[in-house]
Structure formats: C-alpha cells, structure tokens
Amino acid sequence: QKSIADQAIEYRFYTMAYNEGTGTDGQTQYWSLKNADGSISWSKAPDGVPDKTEYLKQIHRMMWMPYQAQAYYATGDEKYVKSIIEVYDDYLKRYPVPSGKGSGNAWTGLQVSQRLIGWLDVLPLIITSQSVTPQWLAKMVVYVHDSIQSMRQTWYTPATSNIYFAQVQALIQNAIFFPEYVDAQEWFEEGVGLVTSQLSDQFNSDGVQNELDASYHLGVVSNFESIQNFAVANGRLASFPADYRSEER
C-alpha cells in the first residue's frame, strides 16, 4: 500500500498489529518513531502502544520496506529509495552485525530472517535507482552475508518452531539469490538438508503444525511454498528431495 510507503518516510513504520488509529486521509496511521532531534527511536516504543515488547520486535523486521520498493517501482519516485537507504544506513550504525551470536531485538527471533527475506523483495525493485550507488550496494551485500553468518550461529530453538523455519527460509533463499557469495553453496546444501528435516519436524502426525496455532500452521505452509517457488524460479528445485518436489505445480 502506498500509504505504508509514504508514512515510512516520516518514520511512521508499519507493523502488523499495532497502529495509532486513522489519519486525516482515512488511512491507518502508524506510530511515529521520530525523536525530538529528528532521529529514529529504534529502542523505545511510543506511549500508547499496548505491547511494547512485541511492537519493537516487529519494528526490527522492517516490514514496510517492500512496500516502499513497490511504490518506487510503480512511480519512479526516488524519495522511496532514498528513505530505504537513509533508514538502513541509520540501522547499520546503531545495530552493526555481531561478530558472534546475536542478542536483543535486532539479532534474535524472527527479526533477522524477516529482514533478510524482505530484502529479497526490495533489491530487485530498486536496483536501477540512481540513488543506489555501487558503494552502497556493496555495503548491503556485505551486510546480508554477515547477517546470515550471524544467524547461523544463533539458530532459534526449538527447531520445531515456526521461527526456526523462517530462519531456514532466509538461509536457503539468500543462498539461491546470491550465488556469488563464496559461502553460497555451503548455505544452499545446509538449507536443503534443513528443509528436508523440517518436512517432518514442523508437523504432528495428524498434519497440524506442532505449535497448534492456525496462523503458525498457515505461515509454515506458506514458507514451504515460498521456498519451492523461489527454487523453481531460479532453476534449483532438482536439488531438493523427491518428497518435497512431489507437489510441484
């Protein structure tokens, strides 16, 4: 939605379950994270947010950026790409990739995997922007690589959870998307092995996702489908086990 993209320029960042109300334009209005000095408040939720802990986790997932990339692709307006660059530059300064295991909202749980998966939706749409310089792109390529390496040292537990499988999805899709990385083949082979085990680990014998939540069940099934579609689009499905490929459409 264009409203999500426009609000993000003003540091009103989209989250799935939290908003301030309805704006004067009739659109959902998201909470402002702009400090008095104009900086972004990444670690403090606004007054009035009902669940500050979950809200801040969602902020670190940067779910608004694909909408900004789509808005740029549709309009050609560089303001959306400039916003993406500005926000990511600020984020990398505040939350550099840890050299070992990550911690806090920035480097645990769904946060890393969602940023990495979302970036695959962002980059193809903004790559031709005049605002995307070779220097900035190189910085982001390093950031993605190092984020994946950090995530591999901080796998979520238990391995039967939807969060763990989202990390597996991020690993394998980035391995496919960035074959130039020296670690890409290692990531890919690791990811294929994990997808194979997750076919059974994620579900009870009756076929229901083991966390017994309908939204998690649908999300995990969607993740499996996304991985398959991504592999098909990039000619890599043959590397997956036969029982995973049997439902290819």
C-alpha atoms as a PDB file:
ATOM      1  CA  GLN A   1       0.000   0.000   0.000  1.00  0.00           C
ATOM      2  CA  LYS A   2       1.256   3.451  -0.915  1.00  0.00           C
ATOM      3  CA  SER A   3       0.176   4.832   2.462  1.00  0.00           C
ATOM      4  CA  ILE A   4       2.597   2.469   4.225  1.00  0.00           C
ATOM      5  CA  ALA A   5       5.401   3.601   1.913  1.00  0.00           C
ATOM      6  CA  ASP A   6       4.617   7.297   2.401  1.00  0.00           C
ATOM      7  CA  GLN A   7       4.326   7.085   6.177  1.00  0.00           C
ATOM      8  CA  ALA A   8       7.659   5.287   6.445  1.00  0.00           C
ATOM      9  CA  ILE A   9       9.376   8.368   5.009  1.00  0.00           C
ATOM     10  CA  GLU A  10       8.186  10.182   8.137  1.00  0.00           C
ATOM     11  CA  TYR A  11       9.348   7.329  10.393  1.00  0.00           C
ATOM     12  CA  ARG A  12       5.832   6.025  10.874  1.00  0.00           C
ATOM     13  CA  PHE A  13       6.732   2.394  10.373  1.00  0.00           C
ATOM     14  CA  TYR A  14       4.211  -0.314   9.514  1.00  0.00           C
ATOM     15  CA  THR A  15       3.695  -3.199  11.944  1.00  0.00           C
ATOM     16  CA  MET A  16       1.186  -5.996  11.591  1.00  0.00           C
ATOM     17  CA  ALA A  17      -0.908  -5.463  14.699  1.00  0.00           C
ATOM     18  CA  TYR A  18      -0.158  -2.006  16.027  1.00  0.00           C
ATOM     19  CA  ASN A  19      -1.291   1.381  14.796  1.00  0.00           C
ATOM     20  CA  GLU A  20      -2.176   4.751  16.254  1.00  0.00           C
ATOM     21  CA  GLY A  21      -5.573   4.983  14.617  1.00  0.00           C
ATOM     22  CA  THR A  22      -6.914   6.542  11.443  1.00  0.00           C
ATOM     23  CA  GLY A  23      -5.284   9.560   9.857  1.00  0.00           C
ATOM     24  CA  THR A  24      -6.989  12.548   8.267  1.00  0.00           C
ATOM     25  CA  ASP A  25      -6.764  10.794   4.906  1.00  0.00           C
ATOM     26  CA  GLY A  26      -8.811   7.872   6.204  1.00  0.00           C
ATOM     27  CA  GLN A  27      -5.822   5.513   6.081  1.00  0.00           C
ATOM     28  CA  THR A  28      -4.443   3.559   9.018  1.00  0.00           C
ATOM     29  CA  GLN A  29      -1.826   5.706  10.732  1.00  0.00           C
ATOM     30  CA  TYR A  30       1.212   4.069  12.259  1.00  0.00           C
ATOM     31  CA  TRP A  31       3.087   5.216  15.333  1.00  0.00           C
ATOM     32  CA  SER A  32       5.797   7.820  14.830  1.00  0.00           C
ATOM     33  CA  LEU A  33       9.322   6.839  15.859  1.00  0.00           C
ATOM     34  CA  LYS A  34      10.760  10.302  15.217  1.00  0.00           C
ATOM     35  CA  ASN A  35      12.624  11.725  18.217  1.00  0.00           C
ATOM     36  CA  ALA A  36      12.595  15.420  19.053  1.00  0.00           C
ATOM     37  CA  ASP A  37      16.011  15.780  17.416  1.00  0.00           C
ATOM     38  CA  GLY A  38      14.758  14.130  14.215  1.00  0.00           C
ATOM     39  CA  SER A  39      16.480  10.790  14.785  1.00  0.00           C
ATOM     40  CA  ILE A  40      14.781   7.373  14.760  1.00  0.00           C
ATOM     41  CA  SER A  41      13.762   5.758  18.037  1.00  0.00           C
ATOM     42  CA  TRP A  42      14.612   2.099  17.459  1.00  0.00           C
ATOM     43  CA  SER A  43      14.614   1.006  21.101  1.00  0.00           C
ATOM     44  CA  LYS A  44      11.737   2.914  22.700  1.00  0.00           C
ATOM     45  CA  ALA A  45       8.111   2.382  21.774  1.00  0.00           C
ATOM     46  CA  PRO A  46       5.750   5.383  21.770  1.00  0.00           C
ATOM     47  CA  ASP A  47       3.374   5.895  24.663  1.00  0.00           C
ATOM     48  CA  GLY A  48       0.082   4.203  23.917  1.00  0.00           C
ATOM     49  CA  VAL A  49       1.463   1.083  22.237  1.00  0.00           C
ATOM     50  CA  PRO A  50      -0.296  -1.784  24.055  1.00  0.00           C
ATOM     51  CA  ASP A  51       2.503  -4.383  23.797  1.00  0.00           C
ATOM     52  CA  LYS A  52       5.798  -2.533  23.565  1.00  0.00           C
ATOM     53  CA  THR A  53       7.924  -5.699  23.553  1.00  0.00           C
ATOM     54  CA  GLU A  54       6.218  -7.233  20.519  1.00  0.00           C
ATOM     55  CA  TYR A  55       5.924  -3.865  18.796  1.00  0.00           C
ATOM     56  CA  LEU A  56       9.680  -3.247  18.933  1.00  0.00           C
ATOM     57  CA  LYS A  57      10.386  -6.746  17.648  1.00  0.00           C
ATOM     58  CA  GLN A  58       8.194  -6.028  14.621  1.00  0.00           C
ATOM     59  CA  ILE A  59       9.929  -2.689  14.028  1.00  0.00           C
ATOM     60  CA  HIS A  60      13.248  -4.530  13.723  1.00  0.00           C
ATOM     61  CA  ARG A  61      11.752  -6.686  10.960  1.00  0.00           C
ATOM     62  CA  MET A  62      11.389  -3.675   8.615  1.00  0.00           C
ATOM     63  CA  MET A  63       8.183  -4.944   7.060  1.00  0.00           C
ATOM     64  CA  TRP A  64       7.437  -1.570   5.454  1.00  0.00           C
ATOM     65  CA  MET A  65      10.421  -1.604   3.102  1.00  0.00           C
ATOM     66  CA  PRO A  66       8.959  -3.946   0.446  1.00  0.00           C
ATOM     67  CA  TYR A  67       6.027  -1.519   0.189  1.00  0.00           C
ATOM     68  CA  GLN A  68       8.445   1.352  -0.394  1.00  0.00           C
ATOM     69  CA  ALA A  69      10.256  -0.658  -3.060  1.00  0.00           C
ATOM     70  CA  GLN A  70       6.928  -1.390  -4.758  1.00  0.00           C
ATOM     71  CA  ALA A  71       5.984   2.288  -4.599  1.00  0.00           C
ATOM     72  CA  TYR A  72       9.281   3.223  -6.261  1.00  0.00           C
ATOM     73  CA  TYR A  73       8.830   0.574  -8.952  1.00  0.00           C
ATOM     74  CA  ALA A  74       5.309   1.848  -9.681  1.00  0.00           C
ATOM     75  CA  THR A  75       6.066   5.584  -9.607  1.00  0.00           C
ATOM     76  CA  GLY A  76       9.795   6.001 -10.241  1.00  0.00           C
ATOM     77  CA  ASP A  77       9.881   8.464  -7.338  1.00  0.00           C
ATOM     78  CA  GLU A  78      13.354   8.407  -5.820  1.00  0.00           C
ATOM     79  CA  LYS A  79      12.053   9.526  -2.415  1.00  0.00           C
ATOM     80  CA  TYR A  80      11.156   5.938  -1.587  1.00  0.00           C
ATOM     81  CA  VAL A  81      14.627   4.589  -2.349  1.00  0.00           C
ATOM     82  CA  LYS A  82      16.237   7.487  -0.515  1.00  0.00           C
ATOM     83  CA  SER A  83      14.130   6.603   2.508  1.00  0.00           C
ATOM     84  CA  ILE A  84      15.198   2.964   2.344  1.00  0.00           C
ATOM     85  CA  ILE A  85      18.845   3.978   2.128  1.00  0.00           C
ATOM     86  CA  GLU A  86      18.571   6.538   4.927  1.00  0.00           C
ATOM     87  CA  VAL A  87      16.830   4.158   7.316  1.00  0.00           C
ATOM     88  CA  TYR A  88      19.122   1.222   6.590  1.00  0.00           C
ATOM     89  CA  ASP A  89      22.225   3.386   6.975  1.00  0.00           C
ATOM     90  CA  ASP A  90      20.975   4.539  10.358  1.00  0.00           C
ATOM     91  CA  TYR A  91      20.131   0.978  11.359  1.00  0.00           C
ATOM     92  CA  LEU A  92      23.554  -0.377  10.420  1.00  0.00           C
ATOM     93  CA  LYS A  93      25.212   2.318  12.532  1.00  0.00           C
ATOM     94  CA  ARG A  94      23.002   1.557  15.518  1.00  0.00           C
ATOM     95  CA  TYR A  95      22.983  -2.224  15.149  1.00  0.00           C
ATOM     96  CA  PRO A  96      26.125  -3.496  13.429  1.00  0.00           C
ATOM     97  CA  VAL A  97      26.260  -7.194  12.654  1.00  0.00           C
ATOM     98  CA  PRO A  98      27.598  -9.042  15.709  1.00  0.00           C
ATOM     99  CA  SER A  99      30.809 -10.995  15.246  1.00  0.00           C
ATOM    100  CA  GLY A 100      29.346 -13.949  17.147  1.00  0.00           C
ATOM    101  CA  LYS A 101      25.925 -14.849  18.432  1.00  0.00           C
ATOM    102  CA  GLY A 102      23.390 -12.059  18.231  1.00  0.00           C
ATOM    103  CA  SER A 103      21.250 -10.743  21.049  1.00  0.00           C
ATOM    104  CA  GLY A 104      18.429  -8.297  21.700  1.00  0.00           C
ATOM    105  CA  ASN A 105      15.609  -7.402  19.334  1.00  0.00           C
ATOM    106  CA  ALA A 106      17.915  -6.695  16.406  1.00  0.00           C
ATOM    107  CA  TRP A 107      19.643 -10.054  16.151  1.00  0.00           C
ATOM    108  CA  THR A 108      17.342 -12.758  17.504  1.00  0.00           C
ATOM    109  CA  GLY A 109      13.997 -14.394  16.747  1.00  0.00           C
ATOM    110  CA  LEU A 110      12.168 -13.523  13.555  1.00  0.00           C
ATOM    111  CA  GLN A 111      13.897 -10.176  13.217  1.00  0.00           C
ATOM    112  CA  VAL A 112      16.969 -11.250  11.223  1.00  0.00           C
ATOM    113  CA  SER A 113      15.148 -13.730   8.997  1.00  0.00           C
ATOM    114  CA  GLN A 114      12.384 -11.259   8.153  1.00  0.00           C
ATOM    115  CA  ARG A 115      14.865  -8.538   7.226  1.00  0.00           C
ATOM    116  CA  LEU A 116      16.788 -10.984   5.031  1.00  0.00           C
ATOM    117  CA  ILE A 117      13.667 -12.318   3.311  1.00  0.00           C
ATOM    118  CA  GLY A 118      12.243  -8.823   2.897  1.00  0.00           C
ATOM    119  CA  TRP A 119      15.468  -7.597   1.331  1.00  0.00           C
ATOM    120  CA  LEU A 120      14.988 -10.121  -1.484  1.00  0.00           C
ATOM    121  CA  ASP A 121      11.709  -8.364  -2.277  1.00  0.00           C
ATOM    122  CA  VAL A 122      13.313  -4.926  -2.061  1.00  0.00           C
ATOM    123  CA  LEU A 123      16.547  -5.201  -4.017  1.00  0.00           C
ATOM    124  CA  PRO A 124      15.204  -6.304  -7.439  1.00  0.00           C
ATOM    125  CA  LEU A 125      12.763  -3.377  -7.445  1.00  0.00           C
ATOM    126  CA  ILE A 126      15.263  -0.634  -6.550  1.00  0.00           C
ATOM    127  CA  ILE A 127      18.424  -1.898  -8.237  1.00  0.00           C
ATOM    128  CA  THR A 128      18.052   0.501 -11.186  1.00  0.00           C
ATOM    129  CA  SER A 129      17.509   3.547  -8.973  1.00  0.00           C
ATOM    130  CA  GLN A 130      20.037   6.328  -9.410  1.00  0.00           C
ATOM    131  CA  SER A 131      20.147   6.550  -5.621  1.00  0.00           C
ATOM    132  CA  VAL A 132      21.584   3.039  -5.338  1.00  0.00           C
ATOM    133  CA  THR A 133      25.305   3.638  -5.762  1.00  0.00           C
ATOM    134  CA  PRO A 134      27.863   0.834  -6.220  1.00  0.00           C
ATOM    135  CA  GLN A 135      29.322   1.776  -2.841  1.00  0.00           C
ATOM    136  CA  TRP A 136      26.015   1.462  -1.027  1.00  0.00           C
ATOM    137  CA  LEU A 137      25.123  -1.760  -2.812  1.00  0.00           C
ATOM    138  CA  ALA A 138      28.497  -3.254  -1.861  1.00  0.00           C
ATOM    139  CA  LYS A 139      27.871  -2.310   1.772  1.00  0.00           C
ATOM    140  CA  MET A 140      24.489  -4.040   1.710  1.00  0.00           C
ATOM    141  CA  VAL A 141      25.926  -7.153   0.071  1.00  0.00           C
ATOM    142  CA  VAL A 142      28.430  -7.427   2.923  1.00  0.00           C
ATOM    143  CA  TYR A 143      25.681  -6.753   5.450  1.00  0.00           C
ATOM    144  CA  VAL A 144      23.488  -9.552   4.076  1.00  0.00           C
ATOM    145  CA  HIS A 145      26.372 -12.018   4.049  1.00  0.00           C
ATOM    146  CA  ASP A 146      27.404 -11.218   7.602  1.00  0.00           C
ATOM    147  CA  SER A 147      23.791 -11.256   8.812  1.00  0.00           C
ATOM    148  CA  ILE A 148      23.358 -14.791   7.505  1.00  0.00           C
ATOM    149  CA  GLN A 149      26.572 -15.934   9.144  1.00  0.00           C
ATOM    150  CA  SER A 150      25.432 -14.421  12.443  1.00  0.00           C
ATOM    151  CA  MET A 151      22.005 -16.045  12.118  1.00  0.00           C
ATOM    152  CA  ARG A 152      23.631 -19.441  11.608  1.00  0.00           C
ATOM    153  CA  GLN A 153      25.305 -19.011  14.982  1.00  0.00           C
ATOM    154  CA  THR A 154      22.048 -18.032  16.667  1.00  0.00           C
ATOM    155  CA  TRP A 155      19.528 -20.601  15.443  1.00  0.00           C
ATOM    156  CA  TYR A 156      16.236 -20.239  17.244  1.00  0.00           C
ATOM    157  CA  THR A 157      15.176 -23.120  19.475  1.00  0.00           C
ATOM    158  CA  PRO A 158      13.318 -25.389  19.366  1.00  0.00           C
ATOM    159  CA  ALA A 159      13.957 -26.471  15.794  1.00  0.00           C
ATOM    160  CA  THR A 160      10.292 -27.436  15.522  1.00  0.00           C
ATOM    161  CA  SER A 161       9.120 -23.813  15.767  1.00  0.00           C
ATOM    162  CA  ASN A 162       7.846 -21.542  13.019  1.00  0.00           C
ATOM    163  CA  ILE A 163      10.574 -19.025  13.896  1.00  0.00           C
ATOM    164  CA  TYR A 164      13.309 -21.584  13.264  1.00  0.00           C
ATOM    165  CA  PHE A 165      11.807 -22.472   9.905  1.00  0.00           C
ATOM    166  CA  ALA A 166      11.679 -18.789   8.914  1.00  0.00           C
ATOM    167  CA  GLN A 167      15.433 -18.701   9.520  1.00  0.00           C
ATOM    168  CA  VAL A 168      15.839 -21.758   7.293  1.00  0.00           C
ATOM    169  CA  GLN A 169      13.835 -19.983   4.593  1.00  0.00           C
ATOM    170  CA  ALA A 170      16.049 -16.903   4.839  1.00  0.00           C
ATOM    171  CA  LEU A 171      19.174 -19.033   4.584  1.00  0.00           C
ATOM    172  CA  ILE A 172      18.194 -21.015   1.527  1.00  0.00           C
ATOM    173  CA  GLN A 173      16.563 -18.194  -0.444  1.00  0.00           C
ATOM    174  CA  ASN A 174      19.567 -15.933   0.043  1.00  0.00           C
ATOM    175  CA  ALA A 175      21.870 -18.788  -0.960  1.00  0.00           C
ATOM    176  CA  ILE A 176      19.900 -19.092  -4.201  1.00  0.00           C
ATOM    177  CA  PHE A 177      19.632 -15.354  -4.816  1.00  0.00           C
ATOM    178  CA  PHE A 178      23.308 -14.579  -4.160  1.00  0.00           C
ATOM    179  CA  PRO A 179      25.324 -17.411  -5.792  1.00  0.00           C
ATOM    180  CA  GLU A 180      28.302 -15.024  -5.918  1.00  0.00           C
ATOM    181  CA  TYR A 181      28.953 -15.464  -2.208  1.00  0.00           C
ATOM    182  CA  VAL A 182      31.813 -17.878  -1.549  1.00  0.00           C
ATOM    183  CA  ASP A 183      29.609 -19.477   1.114  1.00  0.00           C
ATOM    184  CA  ALA A 184      26.505 -19.720  -1.089  1.00  0.00           C
ATOM    185  CA  GLN A 185      26.856 -23.406  -1.995  1.00  0.00           C
ATOM    186  CA  GLU A 186      27.518 -24.334   1.621  1.00  0.00           C
ATOM    187  CA  TRP A 187      24.436 -22.372   2.684  1.00  0.00           C
ATOM    188  CA  PHE A 188      22.366 -23.978  -0.046  1.00  0.00           C
ATOM    189  CA  GLU A 189      23.340 -27.518   0.866  1.00  0.00           C
ATOM    190  CA  GLU A 190      22.745 -26.809   4.537  1.00  0.00           C
ATOM    191  CA  GLY A 191      19.369 -25.294   3.704  1.00  0.00           C
ATOM    192  CA  VAL A 192      18.273 -28.257   1.568  1.00  0.00           C
ATOM    193  CA  GLY A 193      19.137 -30.593   4.436  1.00  0.00           C
ATOM    194  CA  LEU A 194      17.198 -28.473   6.898  1.00  0.00           C
ATOM    195  CA  VAL A 195      14.163 -28.208   4.610  1.00  0.00           C
ATOM    196  CA  THR A 196      14.205 -31.999   4.319  1.00  0.00           C
ATOM    197  CA  SER A 197      14.145 -32.498   8.093  1.00  0.00           C
ATOM    198  CA  GLN A 198      11.600 -29.705   8.571  1.00  0.00           C
ATOM    199  CA  LEU A 199       9.085 -31.576   6.405  1.00  0.00           C
ATOM    200  CA  SER A 200       8.568 -33.874   9.377  1.00  0.00           C
ATOM    201  CA  ASP A 201       9.773 -31.726  12.288  1.00  0.00           C
ATOM    202  CA  GLN A 202       7.208 -28.963  11.765  1.00  0.00           C
ATOM    203  CA  PHE A 203       4.100 -31.154  11.868  1.00  0.00           C
ATOM    204  CA  ASN A 204       2.385 -33.602  14.183  1.00  0.00           C
ATOM    205  CA  SER A 205       1.268 -36.988  12.885  1.00  0.00           C
ATOM    206  CA  ASP A 206      -2.170 -35.562  12.092  1.00  0.00           C
ATOM    207  CA  GLY A 207      -0.612 -32.941   9.797  1.00  0.00           C
ATOM    208  CA  VAL A 208      -1.150 -29.962  12.102  1.00  0.00           C
ATOM    209  CA  GLN A 209       1.804 -27.657  12.777  1.00  0.00           C
ATOM    210  CA  ASN A 210       3.168 -28.618  16.171  1.00  0.00           C
ATOM    211  CA  GLU A 211       2.667 -25.209  17.840  1.00  0.00           C
ATOM    212  CA  LEU A 212      -1.107 -25.725  17.484  1.00  0.00           C
ATOM    213  CA  ASP A 213      -1.834 -22.244  16.219  1.00  0.00           C
ATOM    214  CA  ALA A 214      -3.751 -21.837  12.982  1.00  0.00           C
ATOM    215  CA  SER A 215      -1.778 -18.744  11.953  1.00  0.00           C
ATOM    216  CA  TYR A 216       1.540 -20.536  12.525  1.00  0.00           C
ATOM    217  CA  HIS A 217       0.288 -23.544  10.536  1.00  0.00           C
ATOM    218  CA  LEU A 218      -0.652 -21.355   7.585  1.00  0.00           C
ATOM    219  CA  GLY A 219       2.610 -19.426   7.890  1.00  0.00           C
ATOM    220  CA  VAL A 220       4.775 -22.549   7.840  1.00  0.00           C
ATOM    221  CA  VAL A 221       2.917 -23.994   4.849  1.00  0.00           C
ATOM    222  CA  SER A 222       3.381 -20.643   3.105  1.00  0.00           C
ATOM    223  CA  ASN A 223       7.108 -20.761   3.900  1.00  0.00           C
ATOM    224  CA  PHE A 224       7.430 -24.201   2.334  1.00  0.00           C
ATOM    225  CA  GLU A 225       5.595 -22.960  -0.753  1.00  0.00           C
ATOM    226  CA  SER A 226       7.737 -19.802  -0.948  1.00  0.00           C
ATOM    227  CA  ILE A 227      10.939 -21.828  -0.844  1.00  0.00           C
ATOM    228  CA  GLN A 228       9.663 -24.134  -3.573  1.00  0.00           C
ATOM    229  CA  ASN A 229       8.508 -21.272  -5.808  1.00  0.00           C
ATOM    230  CA  PHE A 230      11.823 -19.484  -5.295  1.00  0.00           C
ATOM    231  CA  ALA A 231      13.737 -22.638  -6.211  1.00  0.00           C
ATOM    232  CA  VAL A 232      11.592 -23.210  -9.294  1.00  0.00           C
ATOM    233  CA  ALA A 233      12.048 -19.627 -10.485  1.00  0.00           C
ATOM    234  CA  ASN A 234      15.817 -19.977 -10.190  1.00  0.00           C
ATOM    235  CA  GLY A 235      16.148 -23.494 -11.587  1.00  0.00           C
ATOM    236  CA  ARG A 236      17.268 -25.082  -8.296  1.00  0.00           C
ATOM    237  CA  LEU A 237      14.357 -27.362  -7.397  1.00  0.00           C
ATOM    238  CA  ALA A 238      16.104 -30.508  -8.640  1.00  0.00           C
ATOM    239  CA  SER A 239      18.472 -30.306  -5.660  1.00  0.00           C
ATOM    240  CA  PHE A 240      15.608 -30.863  -3.228  1.00  0.00           C
ATOM    241  CA  PRO A 241      14.411 -34.313  -2.108  1.00  0.00           C
ATOM    242  CA  ALA A 242      11.736 -36.082  -4.130  1.00  0.00           C
ATOM    243  CA  ASP A 243       9.107 -35.906  -1.394  1.00  0.00           C
ATOM    244  CA  TYR A 244       9.441 -32.123  -1.360  1.00  0.00           C
ATOM    245  CA  ARG A 245       9.220 -31.866  -5.157  1.00  0.00           C
ATOM    246  CA  SER A 246       6.288 -34.272  -5.487  1.00  0.00           C
ATOM    247  CA  GLU A 247       3.728 -31.480  -5.191  1.00  0.00           C
ATOM    248  CA  GLU A 248       5.395 -29.211  -7.749  1.00  0.00           C
ATOM    249  CA  ARG A 249       2.874 -27.222  -9.720  1.00  0.00           C
END
